Coordinates of C-alpha atoms and ligand atoms in Angstrom, one line a residue:
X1 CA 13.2 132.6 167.6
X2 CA 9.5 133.6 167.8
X3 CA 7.0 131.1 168.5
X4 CA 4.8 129.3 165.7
X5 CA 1.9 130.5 166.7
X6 CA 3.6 134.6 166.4
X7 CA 5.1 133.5 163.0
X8 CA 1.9 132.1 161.1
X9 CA -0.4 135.2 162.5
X10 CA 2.5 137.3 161.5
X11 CA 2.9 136.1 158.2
X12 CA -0.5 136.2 157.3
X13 CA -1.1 139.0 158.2
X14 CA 1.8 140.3 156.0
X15 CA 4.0 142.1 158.9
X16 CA 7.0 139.8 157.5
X17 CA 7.3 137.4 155.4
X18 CA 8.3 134.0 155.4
X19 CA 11.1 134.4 153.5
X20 CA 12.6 136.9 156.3
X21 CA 11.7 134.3 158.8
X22 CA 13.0 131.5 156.9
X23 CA 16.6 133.2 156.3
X24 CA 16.4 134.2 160.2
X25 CA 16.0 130.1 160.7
X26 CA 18.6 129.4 158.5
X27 CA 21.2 131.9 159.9
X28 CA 20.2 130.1 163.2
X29 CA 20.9 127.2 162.1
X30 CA 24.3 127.7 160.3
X31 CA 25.6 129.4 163.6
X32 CA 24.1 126.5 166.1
X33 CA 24.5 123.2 164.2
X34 CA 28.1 122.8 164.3
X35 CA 27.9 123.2 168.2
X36 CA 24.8 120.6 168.7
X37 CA 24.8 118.4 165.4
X38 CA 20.6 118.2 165.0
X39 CA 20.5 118.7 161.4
X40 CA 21.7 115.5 159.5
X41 CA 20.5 117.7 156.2
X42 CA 19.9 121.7 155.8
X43 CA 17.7 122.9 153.2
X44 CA 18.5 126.1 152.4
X45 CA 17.3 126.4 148.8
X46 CA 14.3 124.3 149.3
X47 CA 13.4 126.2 152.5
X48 CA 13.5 129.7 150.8
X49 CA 11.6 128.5 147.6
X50 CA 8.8 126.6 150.2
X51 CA 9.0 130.3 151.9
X52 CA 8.5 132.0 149.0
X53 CA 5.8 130.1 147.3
X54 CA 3.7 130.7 151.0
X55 CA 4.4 135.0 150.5
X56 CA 3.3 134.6 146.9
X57 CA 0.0 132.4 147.7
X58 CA -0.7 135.0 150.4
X59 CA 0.1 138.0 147.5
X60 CA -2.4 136.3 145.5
X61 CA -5.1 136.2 148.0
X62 CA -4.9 132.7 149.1
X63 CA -6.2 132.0 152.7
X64 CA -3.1 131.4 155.1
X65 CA -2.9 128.2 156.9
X66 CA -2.3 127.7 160.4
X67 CA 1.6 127.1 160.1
X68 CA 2.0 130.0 157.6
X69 CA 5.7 130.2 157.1
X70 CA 6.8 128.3 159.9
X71 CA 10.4 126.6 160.1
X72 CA 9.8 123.3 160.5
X73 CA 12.4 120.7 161.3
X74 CA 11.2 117.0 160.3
X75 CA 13.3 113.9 161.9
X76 CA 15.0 111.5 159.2
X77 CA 12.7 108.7 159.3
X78 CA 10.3 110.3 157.8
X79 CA 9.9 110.7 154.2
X80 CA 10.5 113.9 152.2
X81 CA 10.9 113.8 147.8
X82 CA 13.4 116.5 148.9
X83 CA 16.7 115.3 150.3
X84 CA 17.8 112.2 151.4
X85 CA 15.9 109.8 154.0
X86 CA 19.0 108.1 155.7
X87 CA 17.3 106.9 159.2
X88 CA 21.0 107.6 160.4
X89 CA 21.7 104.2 159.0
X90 CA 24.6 103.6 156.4
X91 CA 22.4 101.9 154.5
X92 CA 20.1 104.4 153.3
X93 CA 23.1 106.9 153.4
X94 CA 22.0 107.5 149.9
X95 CA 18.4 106.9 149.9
X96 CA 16.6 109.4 147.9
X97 CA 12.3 109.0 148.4
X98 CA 9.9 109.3 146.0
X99 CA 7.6 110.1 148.1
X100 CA 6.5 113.0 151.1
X101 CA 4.8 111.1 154.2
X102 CA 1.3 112.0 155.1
X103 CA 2.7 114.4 157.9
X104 CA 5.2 116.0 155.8
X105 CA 2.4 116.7 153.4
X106 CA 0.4 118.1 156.0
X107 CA 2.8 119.8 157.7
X108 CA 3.7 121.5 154.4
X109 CA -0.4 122.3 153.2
X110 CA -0.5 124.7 156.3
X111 CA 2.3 126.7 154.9
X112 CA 5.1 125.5 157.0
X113 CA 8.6 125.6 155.5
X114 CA 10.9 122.4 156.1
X115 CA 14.3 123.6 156.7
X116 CA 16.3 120.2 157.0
X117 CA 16.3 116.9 158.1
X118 CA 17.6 115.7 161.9
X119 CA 19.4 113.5 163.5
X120 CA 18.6 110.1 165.3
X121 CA 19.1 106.8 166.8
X122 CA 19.7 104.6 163.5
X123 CA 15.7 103.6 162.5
X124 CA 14.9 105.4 165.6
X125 CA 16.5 102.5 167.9
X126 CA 18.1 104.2 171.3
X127 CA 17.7 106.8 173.7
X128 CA 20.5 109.1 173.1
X129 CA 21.1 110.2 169.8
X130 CA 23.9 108.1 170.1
X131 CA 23.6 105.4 167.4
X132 CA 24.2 107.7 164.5
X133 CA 26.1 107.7 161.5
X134 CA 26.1 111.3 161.7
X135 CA 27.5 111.1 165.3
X136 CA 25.7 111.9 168.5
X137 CA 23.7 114.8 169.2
X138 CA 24.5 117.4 171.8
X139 CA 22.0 118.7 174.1
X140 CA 21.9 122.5 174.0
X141 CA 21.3 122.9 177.9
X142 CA 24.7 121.2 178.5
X143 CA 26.8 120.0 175.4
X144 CA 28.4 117.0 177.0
X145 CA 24.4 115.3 177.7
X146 CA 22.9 113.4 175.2
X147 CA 19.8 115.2 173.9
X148 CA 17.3 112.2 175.0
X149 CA 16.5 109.8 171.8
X150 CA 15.8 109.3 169.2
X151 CA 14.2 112.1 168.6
X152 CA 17.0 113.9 169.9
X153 CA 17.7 115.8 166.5
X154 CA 14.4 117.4 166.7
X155 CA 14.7 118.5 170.3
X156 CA 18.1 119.8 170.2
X157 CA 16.5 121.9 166.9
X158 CA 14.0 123.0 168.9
X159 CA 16.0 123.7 172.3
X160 CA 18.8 125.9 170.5
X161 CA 16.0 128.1 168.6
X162 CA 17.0 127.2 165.3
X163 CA 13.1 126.2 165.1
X164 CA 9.8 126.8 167.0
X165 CA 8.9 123.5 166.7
X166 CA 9.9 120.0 165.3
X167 CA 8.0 116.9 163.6
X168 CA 9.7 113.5 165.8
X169 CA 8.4 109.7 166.3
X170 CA 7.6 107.7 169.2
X171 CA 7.6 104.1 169.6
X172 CA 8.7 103.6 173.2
X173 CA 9.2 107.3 174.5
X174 CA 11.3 109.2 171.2
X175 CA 9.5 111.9 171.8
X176 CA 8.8 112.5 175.2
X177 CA 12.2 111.5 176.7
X178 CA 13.7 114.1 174.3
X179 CA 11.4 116.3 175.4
X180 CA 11.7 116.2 179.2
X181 CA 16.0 116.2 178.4
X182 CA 16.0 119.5 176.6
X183 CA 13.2 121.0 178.7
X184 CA 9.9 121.0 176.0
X185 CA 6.4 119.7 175.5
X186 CA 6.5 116.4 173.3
X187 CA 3.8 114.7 172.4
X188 CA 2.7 111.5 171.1
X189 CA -1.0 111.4 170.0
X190 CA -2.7 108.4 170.3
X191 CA -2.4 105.1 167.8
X192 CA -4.1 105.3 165.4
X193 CA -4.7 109.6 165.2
X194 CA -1.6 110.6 162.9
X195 CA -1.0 109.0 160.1
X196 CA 2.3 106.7 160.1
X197 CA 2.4 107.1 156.1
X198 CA 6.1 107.5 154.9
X199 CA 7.6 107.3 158.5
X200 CA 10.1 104.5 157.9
X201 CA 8.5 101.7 160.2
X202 CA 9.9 100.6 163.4
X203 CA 7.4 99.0 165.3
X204 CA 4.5 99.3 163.3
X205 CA 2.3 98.7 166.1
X206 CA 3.6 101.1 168.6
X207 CA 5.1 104.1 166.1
X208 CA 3.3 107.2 166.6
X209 CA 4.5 110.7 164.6
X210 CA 4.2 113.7 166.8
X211 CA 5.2 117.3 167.6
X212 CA 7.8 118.9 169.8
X213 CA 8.0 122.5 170.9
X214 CA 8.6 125.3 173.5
X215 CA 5.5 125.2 174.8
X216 CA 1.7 123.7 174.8
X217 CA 0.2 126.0 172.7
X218 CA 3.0 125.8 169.5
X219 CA 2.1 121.8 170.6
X220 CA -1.2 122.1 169.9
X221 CA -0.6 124.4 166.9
X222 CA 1.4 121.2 164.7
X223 CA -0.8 118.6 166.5
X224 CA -4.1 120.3 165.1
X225 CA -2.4 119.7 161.5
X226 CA -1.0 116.3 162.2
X227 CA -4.1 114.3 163.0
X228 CA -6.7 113.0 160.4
X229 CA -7.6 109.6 158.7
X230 CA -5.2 109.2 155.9
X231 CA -6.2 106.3 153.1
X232 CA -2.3 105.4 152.8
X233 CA -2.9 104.0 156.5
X234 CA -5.2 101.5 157.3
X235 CA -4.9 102.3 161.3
X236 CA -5.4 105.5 161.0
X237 CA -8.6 106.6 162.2
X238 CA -11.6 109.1 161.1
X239 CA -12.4 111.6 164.1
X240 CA -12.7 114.6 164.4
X241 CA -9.0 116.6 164.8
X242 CA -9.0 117.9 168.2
X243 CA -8.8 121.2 168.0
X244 CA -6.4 121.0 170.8
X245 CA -5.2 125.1 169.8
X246 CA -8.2 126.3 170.0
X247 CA -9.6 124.9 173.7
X248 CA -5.9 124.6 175.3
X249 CA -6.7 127.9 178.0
X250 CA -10.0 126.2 179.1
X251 CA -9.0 124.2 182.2
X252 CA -10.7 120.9 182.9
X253 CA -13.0 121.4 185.6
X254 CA -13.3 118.6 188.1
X255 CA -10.0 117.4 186.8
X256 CA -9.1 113.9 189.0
X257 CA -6.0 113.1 188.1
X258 CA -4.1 109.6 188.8
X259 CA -0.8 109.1 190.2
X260 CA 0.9 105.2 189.5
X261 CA 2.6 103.7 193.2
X262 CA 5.5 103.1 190.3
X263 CA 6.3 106.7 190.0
X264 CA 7.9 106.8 193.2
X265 CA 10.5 104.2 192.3
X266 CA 13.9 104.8 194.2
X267 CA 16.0 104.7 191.0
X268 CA 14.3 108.2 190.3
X269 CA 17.0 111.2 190.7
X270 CA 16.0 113.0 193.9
X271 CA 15.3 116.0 190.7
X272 CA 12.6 113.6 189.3
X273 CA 11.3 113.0 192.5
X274 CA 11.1 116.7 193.4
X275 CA 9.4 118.0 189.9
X276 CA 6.8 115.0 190.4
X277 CA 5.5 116.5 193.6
X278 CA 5.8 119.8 192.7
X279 CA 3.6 118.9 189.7
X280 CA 1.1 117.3 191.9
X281 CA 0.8 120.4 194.6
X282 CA 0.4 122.9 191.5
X283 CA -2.5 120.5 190.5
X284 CA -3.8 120.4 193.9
X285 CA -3.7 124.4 193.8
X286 CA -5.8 124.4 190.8
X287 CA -8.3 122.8 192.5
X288 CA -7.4 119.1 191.3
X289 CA -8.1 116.0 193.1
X290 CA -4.9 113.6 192.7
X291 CA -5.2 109.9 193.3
X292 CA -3.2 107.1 194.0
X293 CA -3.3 104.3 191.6
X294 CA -1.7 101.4 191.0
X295 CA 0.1 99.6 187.6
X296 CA 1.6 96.6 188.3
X297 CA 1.7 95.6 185.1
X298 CA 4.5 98.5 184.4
X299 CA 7.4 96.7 186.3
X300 CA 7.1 94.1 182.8
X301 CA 6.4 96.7 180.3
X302 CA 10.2 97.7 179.8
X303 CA 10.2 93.6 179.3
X304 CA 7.6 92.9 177.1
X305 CA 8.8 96.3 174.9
X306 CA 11.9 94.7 174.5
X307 CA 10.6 91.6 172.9
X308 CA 7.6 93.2 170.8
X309 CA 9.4 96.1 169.2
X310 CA 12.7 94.1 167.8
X311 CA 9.9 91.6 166.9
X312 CA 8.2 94.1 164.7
X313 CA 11.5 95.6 163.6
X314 CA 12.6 92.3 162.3
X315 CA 10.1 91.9 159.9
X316 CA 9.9 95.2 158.9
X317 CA 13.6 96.1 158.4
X318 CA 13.9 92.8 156.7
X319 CA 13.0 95.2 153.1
X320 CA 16.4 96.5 153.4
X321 CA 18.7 94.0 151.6
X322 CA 20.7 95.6 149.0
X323 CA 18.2 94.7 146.1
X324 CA 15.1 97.5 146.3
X325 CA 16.5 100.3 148.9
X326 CA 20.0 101.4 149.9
X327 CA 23.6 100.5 149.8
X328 CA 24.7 97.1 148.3
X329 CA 27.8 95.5 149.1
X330 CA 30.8 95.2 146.6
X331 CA 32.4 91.4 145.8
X332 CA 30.0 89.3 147.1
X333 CA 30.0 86.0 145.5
X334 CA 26.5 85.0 145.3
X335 CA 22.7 86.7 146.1
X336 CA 22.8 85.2 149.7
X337 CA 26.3 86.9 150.2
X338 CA 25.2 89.5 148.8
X339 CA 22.4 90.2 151.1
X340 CA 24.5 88.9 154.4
X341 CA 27.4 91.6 153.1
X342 CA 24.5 94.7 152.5
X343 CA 23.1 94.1 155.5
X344 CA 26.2 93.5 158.0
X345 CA 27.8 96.6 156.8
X346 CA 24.5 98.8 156.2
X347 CA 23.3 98.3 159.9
X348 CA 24.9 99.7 163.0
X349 CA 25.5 97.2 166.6
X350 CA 22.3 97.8 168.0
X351 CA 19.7 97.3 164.6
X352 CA 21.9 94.1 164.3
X353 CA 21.4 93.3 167.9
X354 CA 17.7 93.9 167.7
X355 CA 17.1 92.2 164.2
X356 CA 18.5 89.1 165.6
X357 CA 16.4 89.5 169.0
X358 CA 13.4 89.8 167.3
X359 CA 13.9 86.7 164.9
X360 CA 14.8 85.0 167.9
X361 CA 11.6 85.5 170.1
X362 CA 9.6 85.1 166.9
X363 CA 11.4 81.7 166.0
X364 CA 9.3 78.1 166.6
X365 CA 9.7 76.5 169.9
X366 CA 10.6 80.3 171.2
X367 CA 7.6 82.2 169.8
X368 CA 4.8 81.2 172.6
X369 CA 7.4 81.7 175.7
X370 CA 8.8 85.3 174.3
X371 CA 6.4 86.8 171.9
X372 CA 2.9 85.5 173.0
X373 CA 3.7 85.9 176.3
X374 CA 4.8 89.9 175.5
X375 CA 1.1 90.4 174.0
X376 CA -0.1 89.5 177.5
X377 CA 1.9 91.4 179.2
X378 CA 0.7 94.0 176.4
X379 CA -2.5 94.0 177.1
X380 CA -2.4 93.5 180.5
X381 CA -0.5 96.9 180.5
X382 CA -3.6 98.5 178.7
X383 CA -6.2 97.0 181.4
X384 CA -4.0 98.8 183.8
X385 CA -4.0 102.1 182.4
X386 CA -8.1 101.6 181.9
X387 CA -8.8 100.5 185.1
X388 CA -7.2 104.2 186.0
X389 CA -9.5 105.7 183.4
X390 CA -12.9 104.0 184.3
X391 CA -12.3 104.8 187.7
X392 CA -12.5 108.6 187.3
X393 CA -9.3 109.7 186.5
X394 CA -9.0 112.1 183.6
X395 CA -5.5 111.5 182.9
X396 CA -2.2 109.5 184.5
X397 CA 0.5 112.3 186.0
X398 CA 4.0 110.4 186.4
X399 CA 7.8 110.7 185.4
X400 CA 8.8 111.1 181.2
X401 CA 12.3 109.2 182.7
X402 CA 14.0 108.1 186.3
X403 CA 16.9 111.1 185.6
X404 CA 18.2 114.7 183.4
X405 CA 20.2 114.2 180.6
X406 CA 23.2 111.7 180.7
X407 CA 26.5 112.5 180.0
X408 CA 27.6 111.6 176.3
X409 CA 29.1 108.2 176.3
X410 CA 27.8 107.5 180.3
X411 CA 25.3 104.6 178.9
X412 CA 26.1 103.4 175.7
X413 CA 27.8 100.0 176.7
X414 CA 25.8 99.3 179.0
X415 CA 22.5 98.1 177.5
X416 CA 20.3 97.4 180.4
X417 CA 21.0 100.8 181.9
X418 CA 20.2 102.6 178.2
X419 CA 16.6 100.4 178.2
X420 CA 15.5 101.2 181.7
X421 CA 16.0 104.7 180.5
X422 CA 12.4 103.7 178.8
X423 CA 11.2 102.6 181.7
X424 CA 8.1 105.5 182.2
X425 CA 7.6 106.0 178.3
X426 CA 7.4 102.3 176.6
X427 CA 4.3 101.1 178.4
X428 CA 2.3 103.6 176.9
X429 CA 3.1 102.8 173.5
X430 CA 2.2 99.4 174.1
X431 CA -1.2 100.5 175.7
X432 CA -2.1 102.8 172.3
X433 CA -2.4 106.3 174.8
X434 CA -1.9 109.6 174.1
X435 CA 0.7 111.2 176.5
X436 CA 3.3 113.9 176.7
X437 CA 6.0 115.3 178.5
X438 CA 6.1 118.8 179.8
X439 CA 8.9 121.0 181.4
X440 CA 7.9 120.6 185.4
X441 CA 11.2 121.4 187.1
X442 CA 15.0 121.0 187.5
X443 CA 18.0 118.6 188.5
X444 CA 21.5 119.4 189.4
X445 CA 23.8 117.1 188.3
X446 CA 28.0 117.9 189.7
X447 CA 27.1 121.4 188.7
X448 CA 24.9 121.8 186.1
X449 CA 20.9 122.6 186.1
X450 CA 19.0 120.3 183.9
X451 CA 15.5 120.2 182.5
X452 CA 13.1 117.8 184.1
X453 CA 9.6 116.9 181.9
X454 CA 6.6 114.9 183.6
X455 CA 4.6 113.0 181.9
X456 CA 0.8 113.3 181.4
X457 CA -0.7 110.2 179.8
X458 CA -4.6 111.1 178.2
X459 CA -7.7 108.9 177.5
X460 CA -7.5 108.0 173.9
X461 CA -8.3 110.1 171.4
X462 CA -8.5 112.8 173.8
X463 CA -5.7 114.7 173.1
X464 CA -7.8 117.9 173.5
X465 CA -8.5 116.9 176.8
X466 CA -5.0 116.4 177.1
X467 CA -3.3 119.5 176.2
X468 CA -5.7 121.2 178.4
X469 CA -4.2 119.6 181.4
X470 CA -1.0 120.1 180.4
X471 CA -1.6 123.7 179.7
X472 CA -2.8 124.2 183.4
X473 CA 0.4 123.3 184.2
X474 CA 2.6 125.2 182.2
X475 CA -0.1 128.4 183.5
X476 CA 0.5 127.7 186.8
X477 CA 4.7 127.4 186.6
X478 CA 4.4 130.9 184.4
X479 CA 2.1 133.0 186.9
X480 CA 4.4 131.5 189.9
X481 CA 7.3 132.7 187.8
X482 CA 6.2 136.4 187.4
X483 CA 5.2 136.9 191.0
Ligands
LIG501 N1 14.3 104.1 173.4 C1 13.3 103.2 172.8 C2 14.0 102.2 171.9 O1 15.2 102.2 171.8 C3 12.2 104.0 172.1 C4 12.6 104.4 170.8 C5 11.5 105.1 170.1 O2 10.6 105.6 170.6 N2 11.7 105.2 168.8 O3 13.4 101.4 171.3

């Protein structure tokens, strides 16, 4: 599969179309997807007709836009008229919307061409692609690994070639973990920069739409399209985009970059360990100064996630009852029963789990010692990371996760072990900040060479900035690999 940038320069300039590429996408896809299960939908007619309408626009003269026949693969929780929008959850099984999101929309105005819909953690709860009614995800570096979650539909799209580049969410690390586990660039922009219109809401205060890809510069490509103010949502904010494409091959001169005491934690796989450092020497190449810095705050923020995302989720998943969206129950004897029956069936173990988690920490006489005390630890998190910034560093270099991709099945009963899996990724979402994860090396686990991402965590709103420094790295790894 060519990458975004070759198709959309291709196609408008009229060497192929996107109909050719499109029916390329979807061969890939046909062949792959039974293997690796990241397509919860295909679009076959949809995605030829999208494909056809961007040749005939470009027949008629029409300027191209920057994703000019593009496959794009857009993760479930996110709304699309076309198709179902099932969140992997048995209750929206059936759930038809009447409505694109802001970033499908987008997405779709550049002349990209949306080819399905993937699999995820049900409403984008887990780390592994795991808590599916579809079933799990496979990783296409090893099929017995989970793909990362829960973006790990997207990834695995991505990672097999069935697609340049992918459309995921990120409320505590669903894009970057994936990321890192299937070797790519993910990227969550910062709070507030893509609109969150039509993504099916988690946490509404930490869920960020983003891109993933095979490298910075497809990154920057989708990212460019995805930001803006959107009216639909009131967070969104009016800035410039960043025009991260168009500056990515400038390197940041001067560049200081910080690294946390907490990356070094001994529960890192001596893989993790290894890519930071080799990270941190190419930077030092380059002519960067690397810092120590500290975050204490991070040991809580797996803690305070834990309490402030089911909070959110349990007030927004509360919509679902049988009545205005999904799947109602059969035989139930009254309206309460009726909601109690939708509801038990229509949510997996762990929404269940979380729903009654975050009613609990949001319940009188529990509220102030959970929830309140979360929003400290919240901000506290933030002051951390800007302490970091207002010091001089440009951006944070650490882990995306403590280890590779984990064998399908190796964490799923075992909650604890699934939620330190977060451990690197949640705290930015509760501090707002852009970050991403980036291919930066390998692990071998009883045989098998697995991807390893770090993560680079920006200034926000500077996602330009950003992708620059990223880029420097992914430079660096591709001159070393041609010598
Ligand atoms: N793994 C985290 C969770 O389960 C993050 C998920 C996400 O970012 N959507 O909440």
């Amino acid at each position: 599969m060519r990458s975004a940038r070759d198709i959309a320069r291709g196609v408008a300039a009229r060497e192929f179309s996107a109909e050719s590429v499109t029916r390329e996408a979807l061969a890939v896809i046909d062949r792959e997807n039974p293997r690796v299960n990241a397509f919860t939908q295909v679009f076959h007619d949809f995605a030829l007709a999208q494909a056809r309408r961007v040749d005939a626009d470009l027949a008629s003269g029409k300027p191209a836009g920057p994703l000019a026949g593009v496959p794009v693969a857009l993760k479930d929780n996110i709304c699309l008229s076309h198709g179902r929008t099932t969140c992997a959850s048995r209750l929206l099984e059936n759930y038809h919307s009447p409505f694109d999101a802001t970033a499908a929309r987008m997405v779709m105005g550049a002349g990209a061409v949306i080819v399905g819909k993937t699999n995820l953690d049900e409403y984008a709860m887990g780390s592994s692609t795991e808590n599916s009614i579809f079933g799990p995800t496979r990783n296409p570096r090893d099929i017995t690994r989970v793909p990362g979650g829960s973006s790990g539909g997207s990834a695995a799209a991505v990672a097999a070639g069935m697609v340049p580049v992918a459309i995921g969410s990120d409320t505590g690390g669903s894009i970057r973990q994936p990321a890192a586990f299937c070797g790519l660039v993910g990227v969550k922009p910062t709070y507030g920069r893509v609109s969150r219109f039509g993504l099916v809401a988690y946490a509404s205060s930490l869920d960020q739409i983003g891109p993933l890809a095979r490298d910075c510069a497809d990154a920057a490509l989708v990212l460019d399209v995805l930001c803006g103010k959107d009216e639909h949502d009131a967070t969104s904010v009016d800035l410039p985009t960043p025009a991260s494409h168009n500056t990515l091959d400038e390197p940041v001169s001067n560049l200081v970059l910080g690294v946390p005491t907490q990356a070094w934690s001994t529960a890192n796989h001596a893989g993790v360990t290894a890519s930071l450092k080799s990270a941190i020497d190419t930077y030092k190449q380059l002519g960067a100064k690397v810092v120590d810095i500290d975050l204490p705050l991070s040991d809580y923020a797996v803690a305070a996630y834990y309490i402030v995302a089911p909070a959110e989720a349990s007030s927004n998943l509360a919509r679902f009852d049988g009545v205005r969206y999904g799947r109602r129950a059969e035989g139930a004897k009254d309206l309460t029963d009726m909601l109690c029956k939708s509801r038990r069936e229509g949510f997996g173990p762990e929404v269940r789990k979380r729903i009654m988690l975050g009613t609990h920490v949001l319940s009188s006489g529990y509220y102030d010692a959970y929830y309140t005390t979360a929003l400290k630890v919240r901000r506290r998190v933030k002051d951390d990371f800007d302490a970091a910034f207002r010091a001089g560093c440009h951006a944070v270099l650490m882990p995306t996760t403590p280890g590779p991709a984990f064998a399908i099945g190796e964490k799923i009963g075992d909650a604890l072990a699934m939620y330190m899996e977060d451990v690197y990724t949640v705290g930015i979402n509760l501090a707002g900040l852009p970050a991403l994860s980036i291919p930066a090396g390998s692990a071998s686990v009883g045989g098998a060479t697995l991807p390893v991402g770090v993560q680079i965590v920006g200034q926000p709103f500077e996602e330009g900035e950003l992708m620059r420094i990223a880029r420097m790295l992914e430079r660096a790894g591709q001159s070393a690999g041609m010598a």
